[in-house]
Amino acid sequence: MYTVMAFYKFVRIEAREVLQAELFRLTNYHRIKGIILVADEGINGTVAGTPEGIGALQAFFQSDVRFDGMEVKFS
């Protein structure tokens, strides 16, 4: 069983390369597939993975105050 997570947040992201590297490591470790776009203006993505992997990604975002109130949908 897989879970799909779609999300976006308009927020100023400083040092986006650091965030991109962290997300790459996390998604690679949990074998999450999809696209996450990180720009200076915010983040947007649609990914799929096991419920545990998607839960880890959600926990990552919840641990970062920049992503408070991020729009997230699951299917």
Short mmCIF file of N, CA, C and O in Angstrom, two decimals:
data_model
loop_
_atom_site.label_atom_id
_atom_site.label_comp_id
_atom_site.label_asym_id
_atom_site.label_seq_id
_atom_site.Cartn_x
_atom_site.Cartn_y
_atom_site.Cartn_z
N MET A 1 0.84 -1.17 0.00
CA MET A 1 0.00 0.00 0.00
C MET A 1 0.89 1.24 0.00
O MET A 1 1.89 1.30 0.70
N TYR A 2 0.50 2.22 -0.80
CA TYR A 2 1.25 3.47 -0.89
C TYR A 2 0.34 4.64 -0.53
O TYR A 2 -0.87 4.59 -0.72
N THR A 3 0.97 5.68 -0.05
CA THR A 3 0.28 6.93 0.27
C THR A 3 0.85 8.02 -0.62
O THR A 3 2.06 8.08 -0.82
N VAL A 4 -0.04 8.85 -1.15
CA VAL A 4 0.37 10.00 -1.95
C VAL A 4 0.20 11.24 -1.08
O VAL A 4 -0.82 11.42 -0.41
N MET A 5 1.21 12.09 -1.11
CA MET A 5 1.19 13.34 -0.35
C MET A 5 1.44 14.49 -1.33
O MET A 5 2.45 14.51 -2.02
N ALA A 6 0.49 15.42 -1.39
CA ALA A 6 0.64 16.62 -2.21
C ALA A 6 0.69 17.81 -1.25
O ALA A 6 -0.08 17.87 -0.29
N PHE A 7 1.61 18.74 -1.51
CA PHE A 7 1.79 19.82 -0.56
C PHE A 7 2.37 21.06 -1.24
O PHE A 7 2.99 20.96 -2.30
N TYR A 8 2.12 22.21 -0.61
CA TYR A 8 2.77 23.44 -1.05
C TYR A 8 2.75 24.45 0.07
O TYR A 8 1.92 24.40 0.97
N LYS A 9 3.68 25.36 0.01
CA LYS A 9 3.74 26.47 0.96
C LYS A 9 4.55 27.59 0.33
O LYS A 9 5.67 27.37 -0.13
N PHE A 10 3.95 28.77 0.28
CA PHE A 10 4.68 29.96 -0.15
C PHE A 10 5.38 30.52 1.07
O PHE A 10 4.72 30.94 2.03
N VAL A 11 6.69 30.46 1.06
CA VAL A 11 7.49 30.94 2.19
C VAL A 11 8.89 31.25 1.68
O VAL A 11 9.38 30.59 0.75
N ARG A 12 9.52 32.23 2.26
CA ARG A 12 10.90 32.56 1.86
C ARG A 12 11.81 31.44 2.34
O ARG A 12 11.82 31.10 3.51
N ILE A 13 12.58 30.86 1.43
CA ILE A 13 13.51 29.79 1.77
C ILE A 13 14.92 30.27 1.49
O ILE A 13 15.30 30.48 0.34
N GLU A 14 15.67 30.45 2.55
CA GLU A 14 17.09 30.80 2.45
C GLU A 14 17.88 29.50 2.29
O GLU A 14 17.48 28.46 2.82
N ALA A 15 18.97 29.52 1.63
CA ALA A 15 19.86 28.36 1.45
C ALA A 15 19.06 27.14 1.00
O ALA A 15 19.10 26.08 1.62
N ARG A 16 18.35 27.30 -0.09
CA ARG A 16 17.50 26.19 -0.56
C ARG A 16 18.29 24.94 -0.91
O ARG A 16 17.76 23.84 -0.84
N GLU A 17 19.56 25.09 -1.25
CA GLU A 17 20.38 23.92 -1.57
C GLU A 17 20.51 22.99 -0.36
O GLU A 17 20.55 21.77 -0.50
N VAL A 18 20.57 23.57 0.84
CA VAL A 18 20.64 22.77 2.07
C VAL A 18 19.35 21.99 2.25
O VAL A 18 19.37 20.78 2.53
N LEU A 19 18.21 22.65 2.07
CA LEU A 19 16.92 21.98 2.18
C LEU A 19 16.78 20.89 1.13
O LEU A 19 16.32 19.78 1.42
N GLN A 20 17.19 21.18 -0.09
CA GLN A 20 17.12 20.19 -1.16
C GLN A 20 17.93 18.94 -0.80
O GLN A 20 17.47 17.82 -1.01
N ALA A 21 19.11 19.12 -0.26
CA ALA A 21 19.96 17.99 0.12
C ALA A 21 19.32 17.17 1.24
O ALA A 21 19.33 15.94 1.21
N GLU A 22 18.73 17.85 2.23
CA GLU A 22 18.07 17.14 3.33
C GLU A 22 16.89 16.32 2.80
O GLU A 22 16.69 15.18 3.20
N LEU A 23 16.09 16.94 1.94
CA LEU A 23 14.94 16.23 1.37
C LEU A 23 15.38 15.07 0.50
O LEU A 23 14.75 14.00 0.51
N PHE A 24 16.46 15.23 -0.25
CA PHE A 24 16.96 14.14 -1.08
C PHE A 24 17.36 12.95 -0.22
O PHE A 24 17.00 11.81 -0.51
N ARG A 25 18.09 13.21 0.85
CA ARG A 25 18.51 12.12 1.74
C ARG A 25 17.31 11.41 2.36
O ARG A 25 17.25 10.18 2.38
N LEU A 26 16.35 12.19 2.85
CA LEU A 26 15.17 11.62 3.50
C LEU A 26 14.34 10.80 2.53
O LEU A 26 13.97 9.66 2.83
N THR A 27 14.04 11.36 1.37
CA THR A 27 13.20 10.64 0.41
C THR A 27 13.93 9.43 -0.17
O THR A 27 13.31 8.41 -0.42
N ASN A 28 15.21 9.55 -0.38
CA ASN A 28 15.98 8.41 -0.88
C ASN A 28 15.99 7.27 0.15
O ASN A 28 15.78 6.11 -0.20
N TYR A 29 16.22 7.61 1.41
CA TYR A 29 16.27 6.60 2.48
C TYR A 29 14.93 5.86 2.58
O TYR A 29 14.90 4.64 2.76
N HIS A 30 13.82 6.59 2.46
CA HIS A 30 12.49 5.99 2.61
C HIS A 30 11.90 5.53 1.28
O HIS A 30 10.74 5.12 1.24
N ARG A 31 12.69 5.62 0.22
CA ARG A 31 12.25 5.20 -1.12
C ARG A 31 10.97 5.90 -1.56
O ARG A 31 10.07 5.30 -2.15
N ILE A 32 10.90 7.18 -1.25
CA ILE A 32 9.77 8.01 -1.66
C ILE A 32 10.04 8.48 -3.08
O ILE A 32 11.13 8.93 -3.40
N LYS A 33 9.03 8.37 -3.93
CA LYS A 33 9.15 8.78 -5.33
C LYS A 33 8.24 9.96 -5.62
O LYS A 33 7.18 10.10 -5.02
N GLY A 34 8.65 10.81 -6.55
CA GLY A 34 7.83 11.94 -6.95
C GLY A 34 8.69 13.15 -7.21
O GLY A 34 9.88 13.04 -7.48
N ILE A 35 8.07 14.31 -7.10
CA ILE A 35 8.76 15.56 -7.38
C ILE A 35 8.54 16.53 -6.23
O ILE A 35 7.41 16.71 -5.77
N ILE A 36 9.63 17.15 -5.79
CA ILE A 36 9.57 18.23 -4.82
C ILE A 36 10.34 19.40 -5.42
O ILE A 36 11.53 19.28 -5.71
N LEU A 37 9.64 20.49 -5.63
CA LEU A 37 10.26 21.70 -6.16
C LEU A 37 10.53 22.65 -5.01
O LEU A 37 9.61 22.99 -4.26
N VAL A 38 11.78 23.05 -4.86
CA VAL A 38 12.17 23.99 -3.82
C VAL A 38 12.69 25.25 -4.52
O VAL A 38 13.63 25.18 -5.30
N ALA A 39 12.04 26.35 -4.23
CA ALA A 39 12.44 27.63 -4.82
C ALA A 39 12.61 28.66 -3.71
O ALA A 39 12.21 28.42 -2.57
N ASP A 40 13.17 29.79 -4.06
CA ASP A 40 13.33 30.85 -3.07
C ASP A 40 11.97 31.28 -2.50
O ASP A 40 11.89 31.74 -1.36
N GLU A 41 10.90 31.10 -3.28
CA GLU A 41 9.56 31.55 -2.88
C GLU A 41 8.76 30.50 -2.14
O GLU A 41 7.66 30.78 -1.68
N GLY A 42 9.25 29.25 -2.07
CA GLY A 42 8.48 28.23 -1.37
C GLY A 42 8.75 26.83 -1.87
O GLY A 42 9.75 26.57 -2.55
N ILE A 43 7.83 25.94 -1.53
CA ILE A 43 8.00 24.52 -1.84
C ILE A 43 6.69 23.97 -2.38
O ILE A 43 5.60 24.42 -1.99
N ASN A 44 6.79 23.00 -3.29
CA ASN A 44 5.62 22.37 -3.90
C ASN A 44 6.01 20.95 -4.26
O ASN A 44 7.10 20.72 -4.79
N GLY A 45 5.16 20.00 -3.96
CA GLY A 45 5.51 18.63 -4.30
C GLY A 45 4.34 17.68 -4.31
O GLY A 45 3.30 17.93 -3.69
N THR A 46 4.54 16.59 -5.00
CA THR A 46 3.64 15.44 -4.97
C THR A 46 4.53 14.22 -4.96
O THR A 46 5.35 14.02 -5.87
N VAL A 47 4.39 13.42 -3.91
CA VAL A 47 5.24 12.25 -3.72
C VAL A 47 4.40 11.06 -3.29
O VAL A 47 3.28 11.22 -2.82
N ALA A 48 4.97 9.87 -3.43
CA ALA A 48 4.30 8.64 -3.00
C ALA A 48 5.31 7.75 -2.32
O ALA A 48 6.49 7.71 -2.68
N GLY A 49 4.82 7.02 -1.33
CA GLY A 49 5.68 6.09 -0.61
C GLY A 49 4.87 5.29 0.38
O GLY A 49 3.65 5.40 0.43
N THR A 50 5.57 4.50 1.16
CA THR A 50 4.88 3.72 2.19
C THR A 50 4.31 4.69 3.22
O THR A 50 4.80 5.83 3.36
N PRO A 51 3.29 4.27 3.97
CA PRO A 51 2.77 5.16 5.02
C PRO A 51 3.86 5.59 6.01
O PRO A 51 3.86 6.74 6.45
N GLU A 52 4.79 4.70 6.31
CA GLU A 52 5.87 5.04 7.24
C GLU A 52 6.80 6.10 6.63
O GLU A 52 7.22 7.04 7.31
N GLY A 53 7.13 5.94 5.36
CA GLY A 53 8.00 6.90 4.70
C GLY A 53 7.35 8.27 4.58
O GLY A 53 7.99 9.30 4.86
N ILE A 54 6.10 8.30 4.19
CA ILE A 54 5.38 9.57 4.08
C ILE A 54 5.22 10.20 5.46
O ILE A 54 5.33 11.42 5.62
N GLY A 55 5.03 9.37 6.47
CA GLY A 55 4.96 9.88 7.84
C GLY A 55 6.26 10.54 8.25
O GLY A 55 6.26 11.58 8.94
N ALA A 56 7.39 9.97 7.85
CA ALA A 56 8.69 10.56 8.16
C ALA A 56 8.86 11.90 7.46
O ALA A 56 9.38 12.86 8.04
N LEU A 57 8.40 11.99 6.22
CA LEU A 57 8.48 13.26 5.48
C LEU A 57 7.58 14.30 6.14
O LEU A 57 7.98 15.45 6.32
N GLN A 58 6.39 13.91 6.53
CA GLN A 58 5.48 14.83 7.20
C GLN A 58 6.09 15.31 8.52
O GLN A 58 6.03 16.50 8.84
N ALA A 59 6.70 14.41 9.27
CA ALA A 59 7.35 14.79 10.54
C ALA A 59 8.50 15.77 10.28
O ALA A 59 8.71 16.71 11.06
N PHE A 60 9.23 15.56 9.20
CA PHE A 60 10.31 16.48 8.84
C PHE A 60 9.76 17.89 8.64
O PHE A 60 10.31 18.86 9.17
N PHE A 61 8.67 18.01 7.88
CA PHE A 61 8.09 19.32 7.64
C PHE A 61 7.54 19.93 8.93
O PHE A 61 7.66 21.12 9.17
N GLN A 62 6.92 19.11 9.76
CA GLN A 62 6.35 19.61 11.01
C GLN A 62 7.42 20.08 11.99
O GLN A 62 7.14 20.91 12.85
N SER A 63 8.64 19.59 11.84
CA SER A 63 9.72 19.99 12.74
C SER A 63 10.35 21.32 12.33
O SER A 63 11.20 21.84 13.04
N ASP A 64 9.96 21.87 11.20
CA ASP A 64 10.54 23.10 10.67
C ASP A 64 9.46 24.19 10.66
O ASP A 64 8.46 24.08 9.94
N VAL A 65 9.65 25.23 11.47
CA VAL A 65 8.63 26.28 11.60
C VAL A 65 8.33 26.99 10.28
O VAL A 65 7.24 27.56 10.14
N ARG A 66 9.22 26.93 9.33
CA ARG A 66 8.94 27.56 8.03
C ARG A 66 7.73 26.94 7.36
O ARG A 66 7.07 27.58 6.55
N PHE A 67 7.42 25.71 7.71
CA PHE A 67 6.34 25.00 7.04
C PHE A 67 5.07 24.88 7.87
O PHE A 67 4.17 24.12 7.53
N ASP A 68 4.99 25.68 8.96
CA ASP A 68 3.74 25.73 9.73
C ASP A 68 2.61 26.17 8.81
O ASP A 68 2.76 27.12 8.04
N GLY A 69 1.49 25.48 8.88
CA GLY A 69 0.34 25.83 8.06
C GLY A 69 0.43 25.40 6.62
O GLY A 69 -0.35 25.84 5.78
N MET A 70 1.38 24.52 6.30
CA MET A 70 1.55 24.06 4.92
C MET A 70 0.29 23.30 4.48
O MET A 70 -0.25 22.50 5.23
N GLU A 71 -0.15 23.57 3.27
CA GLU A 71 -1.27 22.84 2.69
C GLU A 71 -0.81 21.43 2.33
O GLU A 71 0.15 21.27 1.56
N VAL A 72 -1.48 20.43 2.87
CA VAL A 72 -1.12 19.04 2.62
C VAL A 72 -2.38 18.24 2.36
O VAL A 72 -3.38 18.40 3.06
N LYS A 73 -2.32 17.38 1.35
CA LYS A 73 -3.43 16.47 1.05
C LYS A 73 -2.86 15.07 0.86
O LYS A 73 -1.78 14.90 0.31
N PHE A 74 -3.62 14.10 1.33
CA PHE A 74 -3.20 12.69 1.21
C PHE A 74 -4.25 11.91 0.43
O PHE A 74 -5.43 12.20 0.50
N SER A 75 -3.76 10.91 -0.28
CA SER A 75 -4.68 9.97 -0.94
C SER A 75 -4.03 8.61 -1.00
O SER A 75 -2.85 8.46 -0.72
#
